[in-house]
PDB file of C-alpha atoms and ligand atoms in Angstrom:
ATOM      1  CA  MET A 169      -0.003  -0.033  -0.104  1.00  0.00           C
ATOM      2  CA  SER A 170       1.406   3.515  -0.916  1.00  0.00           C
ATOM      3  CA  ARG A 171       1.915   5.624   1.729  1.00  0.00           C
ATOM      4  CA  VAL A 172      -0.121   9.113   1.965  1.00  0.00           C
ATOM      5  CA  ALA A 173       1.648  12.415   2.108  1.00  0.00           C
ATOM      6  CA  LEU A 174      -0.120  15.787   2.525  1.00  0.00           C
ATOM      7  CA  VAL A 175       1.667  18.945   1.593  1.00  0.00           C
ATOM      8  CA  THR A 176       0.506  22.219   2.817  1.00  0.00           C
ATOM      9  CA  GLY A 177       0.706  25.125   0.063  1.00  0.00           C
ATOM     10  CA  GLY A 178       1.215  22.171  -2.470  1.00  0.00           C
ATOM     11  CA  THR A 179      -0.239  23.937  -5.171  1.00  0.00           C
ATOM     12  CA  ARG A 180       2.535  26.090  -6.291  1.00  0.00           C
ATOM     13  CA  GLY A 181       5.992  27.004  -6.028  1.00  0.00           C
ATOM     14  CA  ILE A 182       8.141  24.820  -3.621  1.00  0.00           C
ATOM     15  CA  GLY A 183       5.024  22.727  -2.455  1.00  0.00           C
ATOM     16  CA  ALA A 184       3.839  22.098  -6.056  1.00  0.00           C
ATOM     17  CA  ALA A 185       7.512  20.638  -6.626  1.00  0.00           C
ATOM     18  CA  ILE A 186       7.260  18.555  -3.497  1.00  0.00           C
ATOM     19  CA  SER A 187       3.817  17.433  -4.165  1.00  0.00           C
ATOM     20  CA  MET A 188       4.739  16.091  -7.599  1.00  0.00           C
ATOM     21  CA  ALA A 189       8.017  14.902  -6.731  1.00  0.00           C
ATOM     22  CA  LEU A 190       6.094  12.549  -3.923  1.00  0.00           C
ATOM     23  CA  ARG A 191       3.574  11.541  -6.441  1.00  0.00           C
ATOM     24  CA  ASN A 192       6.276  10.408  -8.748  1.00  0.00           C
ATOM     25  CA  ALA A 193       8.051   8.660  -6.035  1.00  0.00           C
ATOM     26  CA  GLY A 194       4.978   6.551  -5.347  1.00  0.00           C
ATOM     27  CA  TYR A 195       2.927   8.266  -2.626  1.00  0.00           C
ATOM     28  CA  LYS A 196      -0.588   9.028  -2.537  1.00  0.00           C
ATOM     29  CA  VAL A 197      -0.729  12.928  -2.438  1.00  0.00           C
ATOM     30  CA  ALA A 198      -3.007  15.550  -1.374  1.00  0.00           C
ATOM     31  CA  ALA A 199      -2.010  19.195  -1.479  1.00  0.00           C
ATOM     32  CA  THR A 200      -3.545  22.220   0.426  1.00  0.00           C
ATOM     33  CA  TYR A 201      -3.996  26.059  -0.558  1.00  0.00           C
ATOM     34  CA  ALA A 202      -5.255  29.317   0.740  1.00  0.00           C
ATOM     35  CA  GLY A 203      -7.403  30.934  -1.738  1.00  0.00           C
ATOM     36  CA  ASN A 204      -5.541  31.151  -5.130  1.00  0.00           C
ATOM     37  CA  GLU A 205      -8.449  29.054  -6.859  1.00  0.00           C
ATOM     38  CA  GLU A 206      -7.121  29.383 -10.332  1.00  0.00           C
ATOM     39  CA  LYS A 207      -3.437  28.114  -9.750  1.00  0.00           C
ATOM     40  CA  ALA A 208      -5.005  25.326  -7.453  1.00  0.00           C
ATOM     41  CA  GLN A 209      -7.487  24.116 -10.052  1.00  0.00           C
ATOM     42  CA  ALA A 210      -4.646  24.571 -12.958  1.00  0.00           C
ATOM     43  CA  PHE A 211      -2.363  22.170 -10.776  1.00  0.00           C
ATOM     44  CA  ARG A 212      -5.064  19.622 -10.154  1.00  0.00           C
ATOM     45  CA  ASN A 213      -6.045  19.475 -13.730  1.00  0.00           C
ATOM     46  CA  GLU A 214      -2.054  18.976 -15.061  1.00  0.00           C
ATOM     47  CA  THR A 215      -1.338  16.689 -12.190  1.00  0.00           C
ATOM     48  CA  GLY A 216      -4.435  14.627 -10.837  1.00  0.00           C
ATOM     49  CA  ILE A 217      -3.248  15.547  -7.401  1.00  0.00           C
ATOM     50  CA  SER A 218      -6.329  16.221  -4.961  1.00  0.00           C
ATOM     51  CA  VAL A 219      -6.360  19.795  -3.927  1.00  0.00           C
ATOM     52  CA  HIS A 220      -8.038  21.242  -0.620  1.00  0.00           C
ATOM     53  CA  LYS A 221      -8.580  24.568   0.462  1.00  0.00           C
ATOM     54  CA  TRP A 222      -8.427  25.560   4.206  1.00  0.00           C
ATOM     55  CA  ASP A 223      -6.102  28.100   6.267  1.00  0.00           C
ATOM     56  CA  VAL A 224      -3.330  26.551   8.064  1.00  0.00           C
ATOM     57  CA  SER A 225      -3.855  29.178  10.654  1.00  0.00           C
ATOM     58  CA  ASP A 226      -7.037  27.961  11.670  1.00  0.00           C
ATOM     59  CA  TYR A 227      -6.922  24.980  13.852  1.00  0.00           C
ATOM     60  CA  ASP A 228     -10.485  23.600  13.382  1.00  0.00           C
ATOM     61  CA  ALA A 229     -10.261  24.093   9.582  1.00  0.00           C
ATOM     62  CA  CYS A 230      -6.826  22.011   9.810  1.00  0.00           C
ATOM     63  CA  GLY A 231      -8.612  19.462  11.857  1.00  0.00           C
ATOM     64  CA  ALA A 232     -11.861  19.277   9.527  1.00  0.00           C
ATOM     65  CA  GLY A 233      -9.431  19.587   6.238  1.00  0.00           C
ATOM     66  CA  ILE A 234      -7.215  16.624   7.515  1.00  0.00           C
ATOM     67  CA  ALA A 235     -10.306  14.421   8.172  1.00  0.00           C
ATOM     68  CA  LYS A 236     -11.471  14.820   4.662  1.00  0.00           C
ATOM     69  CA  VAL A 237      -8.158  14.014   3.233  1.00  0.00           C
ATOM     70  CA  GLN A 238      -7.854  11.096   5.511  1.00  0.00           C
ATOM     71  CA  ASP A 239     -11.318   9.760   4.299  1.00  0.00           C
ATOM     72  CA  GLU A 240     -10.264  10.048   0.687  1.00  0.00           C
ATOM     73  CA  LEU A 241      -6.828   8.715   0.868  1.00  0.00           C
ATOM     74  CA  GLY A 242      -6.326   7.245   4.124  1.00  0.00           C
ATOM     75  CA  PRO A 243      -4.134   7.723   7.216  1.00  0.00           C
ATOM     76  CA  ILE A 244      -1.511  10.536   6.911  1.00  0.00           C
ATOM     77  CA  ASP A 245       1.936   9.334   6.850  1.00  0.00           C
ATOM     78  CA  ILE A 246       3.896  12.131   5.776  1.00  0.00           C
ATOM     79  CA  LEU A 247       3.155  15.946   6.254  1.00  0.00           C
ATOM     80  CA  VAL A 248       5.033  18.535   4.793  1.00  0.00           C
ATOM     81  CA  ASN A 249       4.464  21.806   6.507  1.00  0.00           C
ATOM     82  CA  ASN A 250       5.239  24.232   3.557  1.00  0.00           C
ATOM     83  CA  ALA A 251       2.726  26.965   3.473  1.00  0.00           C
ATOM     84  CA  GLY A 252       4.299  30.219   4.244  1.00  0.00           C
ATOM     85  CA  ILE A 253       3.621  33.907   3.479  1.00  0.00           C
ATOM     86  CA  THR A 254       5.732  36.921   3.790  1.00  0.00           C
ATOM     87  CA  ARG A 255       4.598  40.319   5.086  1.00  0.00           C
ATOM     88  CA  ASP A 256       7.596  42.376   4.879  1.00  0.00           C
ATOM     89  CA  ALA A 257       8.430  45.608   6.428  1.00  0.00           C
ATOM     90  CA  MET A 258      10.920  47.306   8.613  1.00  0.00           C
ATOM     91  CA  PHE A 259      10.491  46.805  12.342  1.00  0.00           C
ATOM     92  CA  HIS A 260       9.471  50.525  12.725  1.00  0.00           C
ATOM     93  CA  LYS A 261       6.834  50.218  10.334  1.00  0.00           C
ATOM     94  CA  MET A 262       5.866  46.671  10.892  1.00  0.00           C
ATOM     95  CA  THR A 263       2.062  46.463  12.079  1.00  0.00           C
ATOM     96  CA  PRO A 264       0.716  43.836  14.709  1.00  0.00           C
ATOM     97  CA  GLN A 265      -1.484  42.478  11.759  1.00  0.00           C
ATOM     98  CA  GLN A 266       1.823  41.975   9.632  1.00  0.00           C
ATOM     99  CA  TRP A 267       3.567  40.401  12.493  1.00  0.00           C
ATOM    100  CA  HIS A 268       0.585  37.998  13.764  1.00  0.00           C
ATOM    101  CA  GLU A 269      -0.354  36.985  10.110  1.00  0.00           C
ATOM    102  CA  VAL A 270       3.079  35.754   9.594  1.00  0.00           C
ATOM    103  CA  ILE A 271       3.389  34.000  12.914  1.00  0.00           C
ATOM    104  CA  ASN A 272      -0.119  32.328  12.676  1.00  0.00           C
ATOM    105  CA  THR A 273       0.622  30.928   9.341  1.00  0.00           C
ATOM    106  CA  ASN A 274       4.298  30.057   9.167  1.00  0.00           C
ATOM    107  CA  LEU A 275       4.913  29.056  12.846  1.00  0.00           C
ATOM    108  CA  THR A 276       1.360  28.283  14.294  1.00  0.00           C
ATOM    109  CA  GLY A 277       0.513  26.664  11.332  1.00  0.00           C
ATOM    110  CA  LEU A 278       2.838  23.908  12.006  1.00  0.00           C
ATOM    111  CA  PHE A 279       1.326  23.300  15.484  1.00  0.00           C
ATOM    112  CA  ASN A 280      -2.163  23.455  13.951  1.00  0.00           C
ATOM    113  CA  MET A 281      -1.236  20.870  11.160  1.00  0.00           C
ATOM    114  CA  THR A 282       1.073  18.295  12.999  1.00  0.00           C
ATOM    115  CA  HIS A 283      -1.296  18.342  16.002  1.00  0.00           C
ATOM    116  CA  HIS A 284      -4.099  16.731  14.119  1.00  0.00           C
ATOM    117  CA  VAL A 285      -1.719  13.875  12.766  1.00  0.00           C
ATOM    118  CA  TRP A 286       0.456  13.418  15.517  1.00  0.00           C
ATOM    119  CA  GLN A 287      -1.664  10.580  17.424  1.00  0.00           C
ATOM    120  CA  GLY A 288      -2.248   8.665  14.316  1.00  0.00           C
ATOM    121  CA  MET A 289       1.473   8.356  13.663  1.00  0.00           C
ATOM    122  CA  ARG A 290       2.090   7.193  17.246  1.00  0.00           C
ATOM    123  CA  ASP A 291      -0.615   4.639  16.909  1.00  0.00           C
ATOM    124  CA  ARG A 292       0.757   3.469  13.632  1.00  0.00           C
ATOM    125  CA  SER A 293       4.465   3.807  14.737  1.00  0.00           C
ATOM    126  CA  PHE A 294       5.472   5.552  11.552  1.00  0.00           C
ATOM    127  CA  GLY A 295       5.426   9.158  10.578  1.00  0.00           C
ATOM    128  CA  ARG A 296       7.412  11.799   8.696  1.00  0.00           C
ATOM    129  CA  VAL A 297       7.162  15.305   9.338  1.00  0.00           C
ATOM    130  CA  ILE A 298       9.030  17.910   7.141  1.00  0.00           C
ATOM    131  CA  ASN A 299       8.995  21.537   7.897  1.00  0.00           C
ATOM    132  CA  ILE A 300      10.012  24.144   5.363  1.00  0.00           C
ATOM    133  CA  SER A 301      11.877  26.858   7.269  1.00  0.00           C
ATOM    134  CA  SER A 302      14.197  29.207   5.519  1.00  0.00           C
ATOM    135  CA  ILE A 303      17.600  30.686   5.411  1.00  0.00           C
ATOM    136  CA  ASN A 304      16.254  33.780   7.013  1.00  0.00           C
ATOM    137  CA  GLY A 305      15.079  31.794   9.998  1.00  0.00           C
ATOM    138  CA  GLN A 306      18.843  30.747  10.105  1.00  0.00           C
ATOM    139  CA  LYS A 307      20.462  34.220   9.906  1.00  0.00           C
ATOM    140  CA  GLY A 308      17.580  36.820  10.289  1.00  0.00           C
ATOM    141  CA  GLN A 309      16.868  39.325   7.505  1.00  0.00           C
ATOM    142  CA  MET A 310      16.226  43.033   7.602  1.00  0.00           C
ATOM    143  CA  GLY A 311      12.718  43.849   6.867  1.00  0.00           C
ATOM    144  CA  GLN A 312      11.616  40.347   8.191  1.00  0.00           C
ATOM    145  CA  ALA A 313      11.535  40.445  11.805  1.00  0.00           C
ATOM    146  CA  ASN A 314       8.033  38.340  11.674  1.00  0.00           C
ATOM    147  CA  TYR A 315       9.177  36.018   9.156  1.00  0.00           C
ATOM    148  CA  SER A 316      12.759  35.291  10.667  1.00  0.00           C
ATOM    149  CA  ALA A 317      11.036  34.749  14.024  1.00  0.00           C
ATOM    150  CA  ALA A 318       8.374  32.270  12.781  1.00  0.00           C
ATOM    151  CA  LYS A 319      11.135  30.451  10.763  1.00  0.00           C
ATOM    152  CA  ALA A 320      13.670  30.129  13.688  1.00  0.00           C
ATOM    153  CA  GLY A 321      10.650  28.900  15.665  1.00  0.00           C
ATOM    154  CA  ASP A 322       9.987  26.240  13.316  1.00  0.00           C
ATOM    155  CA  LEU A 323      13.417  25.020  13.886  1.00  0.00           C
ATOM    156  CA  GLY A 324      13.042  24.786  17.674  1.00  0.00           C
ATOM    157  CA  PHE A 325       9.730  23.064  17.082  1.00  0.00           C
ATOM    158  CA  THR A 326      11.347  20.527  14.852  1.00  0.00           C
ATOM    159  CA  LYS A 327      14.134  19.667  17.323  1.00  0.00           C
ATOM    160  CA  ALA A 328      11.695  19.448  20.083  1.00  0.00           C
ATOM    161  CA  LEU A 329       9.273  17.283  18.291  1.00  0.00           C
ATOM    162  CA  ALA A 330      12.064  14.988  17.006  1.00  0.00           C
ATOM    163  CA  GLN A 331      12.781  13.948  20.434  1.00  0.00           C
ATOM    164  CA  GLU A 332       9.191  13.235  21.276  1.00  0.00           C
ATOM    165  CA  GLY A 333       8.543  11.299  17.868  1.00  0.00           C
ATOM    166  CA  ALA A 334      11.903   9.341  18.015  1.00  0.00           C
ATOM    167  CA  ALA A 335      10.522   6.371  20.142  1.00  0.00           C
ATOM    168  CA  LYS A 336       7.489   5.705  17.765  1.00  0.00           C
ATOM    169  CA  ASN A 337       9.421   5.963  14.507  1.00  0.00           C
ATOM    170  CA  ILE A 338       8.369   9.413  13.523  1.00  0.00           C
ATOM    171  CA  THR A 339      11.157  11.667  12.324  1.00  0.00           C
ATOM    172  CA  VAL A 340      10.829  15.313  12.125  1.00  0.00           C
ATOM    173  CA  ASN A 341      13.319  17.311   9.947  1.00  0.00           C
ATOM    174  CA  ALA A 342      13.360  20.797   8.623  1.00  0.00           C
ATOM    175  CA  ILE A 343      14.705  22.258   5.236  1.00  0.00           C
ATOM    176  CA  CYS A 344      16.140  25.630   5.041  1.00  0.00           C
ATOM    177  CA  PRO A 345      15.775  26.786   1.553  1.00  0.00           C
ATOM    178  CA  GLY A 346      17.863  29.808   0.433  1.00  0.00           C
ATOM    179  CA  TYR A 347      16.408  32.021  -2.552  1.00  0.00           C
ATOM    180  CA  ILE A 348      14.197  29.780  -4.571  1.00  0.00           C
ATOM    181  CA  GLY A 349      12.664  30.913  -8.151  1.00  0.00           C
ATOM    182  CA  THR A 350       9.034  30.804  -6.758  1.00  0.00           C
ATOM    183  CA  GLU A 351       6.561  33.650  -7.365  1.00  0.00           C
ATOM    184  CA  MET A 352       7.506  34.709  -3.587  1.00  0.00           C
ATOM    185  CA  VAL A 353      11.009  35.557  -4.701  1.00  0.00           C
ATOM    186  CA  LEU A 354      10.091  36.585  -8.252  1.00  0.00           C
ATOM    187  CA  ALA A 355       7.919  39.279  -6.734  1.00  0.00           C
ATOM    188  CA  VAL A 356      11.142  41.145  -5.824  1.00  0.00           C
ATOM    189  CA  PRO A 357      12.233  43.786  -8.210  1.00  0.00           C
ATOM    190  CA  GLU A 358      14.297  42.266 -10.921  1.00  0.00           C
ATOM    191  CA  LYS A 359      16.978  45.013 -10.426  1.00  0.00           C
ATOM    192  CA  VAL A 360      17.015  44.009  -6.608  1.00  0.00           C
ATOM    193  CA  LEU A 361      17.331  40.420  -7.552  1.00  0.00           C
ATOM    194  CA  ASN A 362      20.149  40.832  -9.691  1.00  0.00           C
ATOM    195  CA  GLU A 363      22.035  43.550  -7.927  1.00  0.00           C
ATOM    196  CA  ARG A 364      21.393  42.459  -4.372  1.00  0.00           C
ATOM    197  CA  ILE A 365      20.428  39.016  -3.793  1.00  0.00           C
ATOM    198  CA  ILE A 366      21.779  36.931  -6.612  1.00  0.00           C
ATOM    199  CA  PRO A 367      25.421  38.438  -6.040  1.00  0.00           C
ATOM    200  CA  GLN A 368      25.036  37.075  -2.277  1.00  0.00           C
ATOM    201  CA  ILE A 369      24.588  33.477  -3.555  1.00  0.00           C
ATOM    202  CA  PRO A 370      27.991  31.604  -4.299  1.00  0.00           C
ATOM    203  CA  VAL A 371      26.745  29.513  -6.766  1.00  0.00           C
ATOM    204  CA  GLY A 372      25.513  32.594  -8.657  1.00  0.00           C
ATOM    205  CA  ARG A 373      21.789  31.540  -9.275  1.00  0.00           C
ATOM    206  CA  LEU A 374      18.466  31.103  -7.549  1.00  0.00           C
ATOM    207  CA  GLY A 375      17.613  27.657  -6.392  1.00  0.00           C
ATOM    208  CA  GLU A 376      14.692  25.610  -8.301  1.00  0.00           C
ATOM    209  CA  PRO A 377      11.849  24.373  -6.421  1.00  0.00           C
ATOM    210  CA  GLU A 378      12.720  20.753  -7.633  1.00  0.00           C
ATOM    211  CA  GLU A 379      16.241  20.956  -5.654  1.00  0.00           C
ATOM    212  CA  ILE A 380      14.133  21.366  -2.274  1.00  0.00           C
ATOM    213  CA  ALA A 381      11.681  18.889  -3.588  1.00  0.00           C
ATOM    214  CA  ARG A 382      14.434  16.294  -3.971  1.00  0.00           C
ATOM    215  CA  ILE A 383      15.437  16.794  -0.318  1.00  0.00           C
ATOM    216  CA  ALA A 384      11.623  16.232   1.058  1.00  0.00           C
ATOM    217  CA  VAL A 385      11.509  12.996  -1.032  1.00  0.00           C
ATOM    218  CA  PHE A 386      14.675  11.675   0.775  1.00  0.00           C
ATOM    219  CA  LEU A 387      13.313  12.824   4.187  1.00  0.00           C
ATOM    220  CA  ALA A 388      10.105  11.018   3.326  1.00  0.00           C
ATOM    221  CA  SER A 389      11.754   7.585   2.780  1.00  0.00           C
ATOM    222  CA  ASP A 390      12.730   4.782   4.795  1.00  0.00           C
ATOM    223  CA  ASP A 391      16.263   5.415   3.938  1.00  0.00           C
ATOM    224  CA  ALA A 392      16.115   8.637   6.123  1.00  0.00           C
ATOM    225  CA  GLY A 393      14.891   6.712   9.150  1.00  0.00           C
ATOM    226  CA  PHE A 394      18.090   7.725  11.214  1.00  0.00           C
ATOM    227  CA  ILE A 395      17.735  11.356  10.453  1.00  0.00           C
ATOM    228  CA  THR A 396      15.494  13.298  12.927  1.00  0.00           C
ATOM    229  CA  GLY A 397      15.753  16.683  14.467  1.00  0.00           C
ATOM    230  CA  SER A 398      17.977  17.831  11.558  1.00  0.00           C
ATOM    231  CA  THR A 399      18.010  21.150   9.355  1.00  0.00           C
ATOM    232  CA  ILE A 400      19.131  20.694   6.009  1.00  0.00           C
ATOM    233  CA  SER A 401      20.257  23.862   4.319  1.00  0.00           C
ATOM    234  CA  ALA A 402      20.065  24.193   0.591  1.00  0.00           C
ATOM    235  CA  ASN A 403      21.143  27.704  -0.332  1.00  0.00           C
ATOM    236  CA  GLY A 404      23.903  27.614  -3.017  1.00  0.00           C
ATOM    237  CA  GLY A 405      26.514  28.424  -0.111  1.00  0.00           C
ATOM    238  CA  GLN A 406      24.951  31.659   0.911  1.00  0.00           C
ATOM    239  CA  PHE A 407      24.898  30.908   4.577  1.00  0.00           C
ATOM    240  CA  PHE A 408      26.738  28.205   6.873  1.00  0.00           C
ATOM    241  CA  VAL A 409      25.353  27.346  10.206  1.00  0.00           C
TER     242      VAL A 409
HETATM  243  N1  NAP B  88      10.740  30.962  -2.416  1.00  0.00           N
HETATM  244  C1  NAP B  88      11.883  30.969  -1.416  1.00  0.00           C
HETATM  245  O1  NAP B  88      12.970  31.620  -1.885  1.00  0.00           O
HETATM  246  C2  NAP B  88      11.841  30.548  -0.126  1.00  0.00           C
HETATM  247  C3  NAP B  88      13.038  30.479   0.725  1.00  0.00           C
HETATM  248  C4  NAP B  88      12.922  29.981   1.777  1.00  0.00           C
HETATM  249  C5  NAP B  88      11.601  29.346   2.325  1.00  0.00           C
HETATM  250  N2  NAP B  88      10.663  29.553   1.569  1.00  0.00           N
HETATM  251  C6  NAP B  88       9.567  28.826   2.427  1.00  0.00           C
HETATM  252  O2  NAP B  88       9.170  27.831   1.324  1.00  0.00           O
HETATM  253  C7  NAP B  88       7.622  27.809   1.513  1.00  0.00           C
HETATM  254  C8  NAP B  88       6.947  27.779   0.093  1.00  0.00           C
HETATM  255  O3  NAP B  88       7.577  28.825  -0.408  1.00  0.00           O
HETATM  256  P1  NAP B  88       7.074  29.315  -1.948  1.00  0.00           P
HETATM  257  O4  NAP B  88       8.076  30.544  -2.323  1.00  0.00           O
HETATM  258  O5  NAP B  88       6.747  28.286  -2.652  1.00  0.00           O
HETATM  259  O6  NAP B  88       5.462  30.132  -1.598  1.00  0.00           O
HETATM  260  P2  NAP B  88       4.451  30.553  -2.745  1.00  0.00           P
HETATM  261  O7  NAP B  88       5.000  30.152  -4.291  1.00  0.00           O
HETATM  262  O8  NAP B  88       4.053  32.214  -2.386  1.00  0.00           O
HETATM  263  O9  NAP B  88       3.521  29.441  -2.524  1.00  0.00           O
HETATM  264  C9  NAP B  88       2.725  29.568  -1.089  1.00  0.00           C
HETATM  265  C10 NAP B  88       1.621  28.460  -1.003  1.00  0.00           C
HETATM  266  O10 NAP B  88       1.393  28.373   0.237  1.00  0.00           O
HETATM  267  C11 NAP B  88       0.073  28.341   0.217  1.00  0.00           C
HETATM  268  N3  NAP B  88      -0.536  29.331   1.586  1.00  0.00           N
HETATM  269  C12 NAP B  88      -0.240  30.483   1.795  1.00  0.00           C
HETATM  270  N4  NAP B  88      -0.709  30.867   3.231  1.00  0.00           N
HETATM  271  C13 NAP B  88      -1.337  30.027   3.447  1.00  0.00           C
HETATM  272  C14 NAP B  88      -2.533  29.547   4.640  1.00  0.00           C
HETATM  273  N5  NAP B  88      -2.633  30.658   5.530  1.00  0.00           N
HETATM  274  N6  NAP B  88      -3.175  28.290   4.471  1.00  0.00           N
HETATM  275  C15 NAP B  88      -2.650  27.388   3.347  1.00  0.00           C
HETATM  276  N7  NAP B  88      -1.947  27.685   2.603  1.00  0.00           N
HETATM  277  C16 NAP B  88      -1.353  28.694   2.462  1.00  0.00           C
HETATM  278  C17 NAP B  88      -0.188  29.292  -0.922  1.00  0.00           C
HETATM  279  O11 NAP B  88      -2.028  28.894  -1.227  1.00  0.00           O
HETATM  280  P3  NAP B  88      -2.477  29.908  -2.452  1.00  0.00           P
HETATM  281  O12 NAP B  88      -1.868  29.587  -3.571  1.00  0.00           O
HETATM  282  O13 NAP B  88      -3.944  29.785  -2.250  1.00  0.00           O
HETATM  283  O14 NAP B  88      -2.166  31.369  -1.947  1.00  0.00           O
HETATM  284  C18 NAP B  88       0.557  28.496  -1.906  1.00  0.00           C
HETATM  285  O15 NAP B  88      -0.016  27.341  -2.177  1.00  0.00           O
HETATM  286  C19 NAP B  88       7.079  28.869   2.318  1.00  0.00           C
HETATM  287  O16 NAP B  88       7.126  28.263   3.906  1.00  0.00           O
HETATM  288  C20 NAP B  88       8.327  29.728   2.331  1.00  0.00           C
HETATM  289  O17 NAP B  88       8.310  30.613   3.681  1.00  0.00           O
HETATM  290  C21 NAP B  88      10.647  29.867   0.296  1.00  0.00           C
END
């Protein structure tokens, strides 16, 4: 029987690449999204992967959505917490709303999702939780106090939960992408990308979503059973922990 994987924010960008790579590796996959119907329906039509809309910052919506996915595909064995947003502003201009939106999605979203699948993973003595953090959670980034705090929090969550899951054969790991060529990054003005961001990346280019997806597929596999609580950086040499 194929294992079941759920990828939040799995309909575009890095998440879409992860959904497809897991499907191509033989998993039954469901992908979630927040509200971009056009992208989600196009993704479903192109890939045949089922898509589900709910907000990861809403605990009850996560519970209801996960129950529906489990009814369709079976118990979730692999959870990829990928959904994330930016609301960038220098701290002196950052509003409480910008702070809370990012914390609620990028950090509390991990609690909201993982809490609903954790007991099932414990009961079945197998699970993989893969959290998509960021280079900016490792090094901090000007204009992203909210995002850097949330993504650093994701790493603490990963390490704590890894210790709880270990005896039950549940691994919990984080991936910290550097700058990857998705809509989130391509929204940055081209001049800023070419003159300020790419020159900071020793390999001289943005990463590709598929380069992150291949790490997720490995972490999901039985081969990665001894890796837990780890943070895997994929940033083209931009930052070493
Ligand atoms: N791109 C990068 O360079 C980079 C670098 C480091 C880390 N990351 C992290 O990697 C992850 C994916 O980034 P990306 O660039 O692929 O992002 P993206 O292209 O903007 O896609 C984000 C995905 O998350 C979904 N989403 C956003 N808020 C949500 C919410 N509250 N509930 C449910 N789904 C939600 C979006 O749904 P809709 O389509 O409906 O909006 C979309 O599917 C994020 O966690 C990001 O922080 C990205």
